[in-house]
């Protein structure tokens, strides 16, 4: 093994320590100290060093979260202790019943206490840590045998790949941690918006989204989903056990796992339990994630064993569920809106009704599949539900009240705005208007472009966009910058002064950070976050536009679908034409920072071909070259500057020799790229 300089070893360890610390601050303590951009730069430095010194790579390095190939199917993963579920109770009466049953078994135990924890609405998983290293992650399955989703849970940054040796469980050789994988509401909304744009079916709720994301055969897909984790208990533990549930939660927290420790309340009697439940119900809407109730657990483990288990659930705990707020109303009609990518979205327009204090008169029906599944028709009496989420949904139809002459609803096959054909492609949930210049699409596109987090064109609201498009003053976003005062002042409710203000706002919008410009282009699946990652990586738009989907997939946080979408956008000449016109009009997307190391590296501007077997993965080798401003090509040609030859290199090496291209060994390549 080649000798690795000790300062490199130390630096790699230090970077890993820093990254773990920031993961911990962010996910466990909920108090990040650095920006996402600074975090990403630590991460990138570690990736580069590991690429240059593959011998230093360890399986629990933060960079090894995504790896491996998609699975054919999930393997079975037996649980050392069964994963039980909880019996549900729905009112205070039933909770008092539970308390009575507990006291019947324990008698007058003076130290009886309960722990009340929020019941996160996600998916239960078990994480096996052996000697502090995450070895298996599995779903609950039937409680005895789950599915092995190790590769997927490894991609969740809230889940440490190795534990801290702190607190009660510090020297436990094996601990099976139980907890919930879930999705924050804001992340869920963002994910669904992107999926809607892609024509993919949206997830009904964060729980489904979390469950669907964990059960993916390709860990890359899981990695691109914003999952989170919180531990609430343990299964098998080799080693001593603490005395109480509270101690378990604290012990888990000390291991560096986000646990319910900070959210759990210790209650000396059942009255206090009820009080805490009511508090949680009040808090519910303001939490960043969905909870569907409170879990009430007997605190003492000795008490828990005295109480024992039923077949599928313990006698020492219950789930006290929140009643979902529901109401009945009638669908007056179903309207169809057309979005930025031409997707026709059916919306139920209902007789206004109060659902848990909020007046509701519209609810999205998502797509034809959703409508068919629930058999929703115009005129139907429906049950509306507002879950923890503020977005109301139609849960079902009261069929008894249905008008016998009603017909199943079909999304129209013509666009309600431009009357072009609306088609649903094989395998897609969305029905789309085929007319790429449909005024509805155009209006949405422009509205998005002008929005606060994109170009931030003050004063360019929905009404104004409508008029500009309807009067044919603009046919795309680039036309905005050729508007003149006369034209704008001729619009309804537009005094000369406000017309002037709009032109000023347009002028001001030209100096825009490149990521906001990219976001404003409205590329499907490219939200603000993805736009920032892309621009941080590539610096300027031109560089980005030249990248392939494969290149972009190498960026931490960019999923394969988003990468495809960006590449497809820049491959479309009509899109490039609009971008060019925007730039010609003086729009100046300001680079976030120059690409790392470009200009100073011997690889800057060079084309490199890899051949033969290398010890470092191709994707990483490629990234090293790209990060230094170079390009990787598949075949040797006149444009090739270097051929890096690994073991058993074949025809490409011969060709390189023939054409006199500089040939590097892998060691030489590493030397050239290390710093
Ligand atoms: S304790 C034997 N605690 O609710 C105890 N469960 O039906 C089993 N859940 O499958 C679970 N938050 O997915 C527990 N603080 C919490 C929880 C929680 C959510 C979920 C878990 C479990 C289901 C119970």
mmCIF file of C-alpha atoms and ligand atoms in Angstrom, residues 84-86 117-120 124 140 180 232 260 295 297 314 316, ligand 1:
data_model
loop_
_atom_site.group_PDB
_atom_site.id
_atom_site.type_symbol
_atom_site.label_atom_id
_atom_site.label_comp_id
_atom_site.label_asym_id
_atom_site.label_seq_id
_atom_site.Cartn_x
_atom_site.Cartn_y
_atom_site.Cartn_z
ATOM 1 C CA UNK A 84 -44.931 -4.447 17.888
ATOM 2 C CA UNK A 85 -47.583 -1.936 17.078
ATOM 3 C CA UNK A 86 -49.754 0.048 19.465
ATOM 4 C CA UNK A 117 -44.315 11.446 23.105
ATOM 5 C CA UNK A 118 -45.580 12.927 19.866
ATOM 6 C CA UNK A 119 -46.625 10.209 17.448
ATOM 7 C CA UNK A 120 -44.784 11.042 14.276
ATOM 8 C CA UNK A 124 -41.244 2.581 11.456
ATOM 9 C CA UNK A 140 -41.248 -3.242 10.195
ATOM 10 C CA UNK A 180 -39.745 6.780 12.547
ATOM 11 C CA UNK A 232 -38.329 6.514 20.003
ATOM 12 C CA UNK A 260 -37.800 12.047 21.159
ATOM 13 C CA UNK A 295 -47.952 7.863 22.386
ATOM 14 C CA UNK A 297 -45.877 4.806 27.611
ATOM 15 C CA UNK A 314 -47.704 -4.019 24.530
ATOM 16 C CA UNK A 316 -47.781 -0.706 28.725
HETATM 17 S S1 LIG B 1 -43.552 3.072 20.243
HETATM 18 C C1 LIG B 1 -44.212 -1.157 21.293
HETATM 19 N N1 LIG B 1 -43.323 5.661 19.966
HETATM 20 O O1 LIG B 1 -46.552 4.336 15.666
HETATM 21 C C2 LIG B 1 -44.019 0.257 20.956
HETATM 22 N N2 LIG B 1 -44.225 4.428 18.157
HETATM 23 O O2 LIG B 1 -48.593 1.666 15.895
HETATM 24 C C3 LIG B 1 -44.083 0.497 19.537
HETATM 25 N N3 LIG B 1 -44.762 5.786 16.193
HETATM 26 O O3 LIG B 1 -45.158 1.389 14.407
HETATM 27 C C4 LIG B 1 -43.915 1.846 19.056
HETATM 28 N N4 LIG B 1 -44.110 7.713 17.034
HETATM 29 O O4 LIG B 1 -44.209 3.594 13.611
HETATM 30 C C5 LIG B 1 -43.714 4.520 19.388
HETATM 31 N N5 LIG B 1 -43.040 7.952 19.849
HETATM 32 C C6 LIG B 1 -43.410 6.808 19.289
HETATM 33 C C7 LIG B 1 -43.918 6.766 17.969
HETATM 34 C C8 LIG B 1 -44.326 5.553 17.439
HETATM 35 C C9 LIG B 1 -44.618 7.089 15.970
HETATM 36 C C10 LIG B 1 -45.327 4.831 15.223
HETATM 37 C C11 LIG B 1 -44.472 3.619 14.989
HETATM 38 C C12 LIG B 1 -45.303 2.429 15.329
HETATM 39 C C13 LIG B 1 -46.691 2.978 15.316
HETATM 40 C C14 LIG B 1 -47.504 2.309 16.372
#
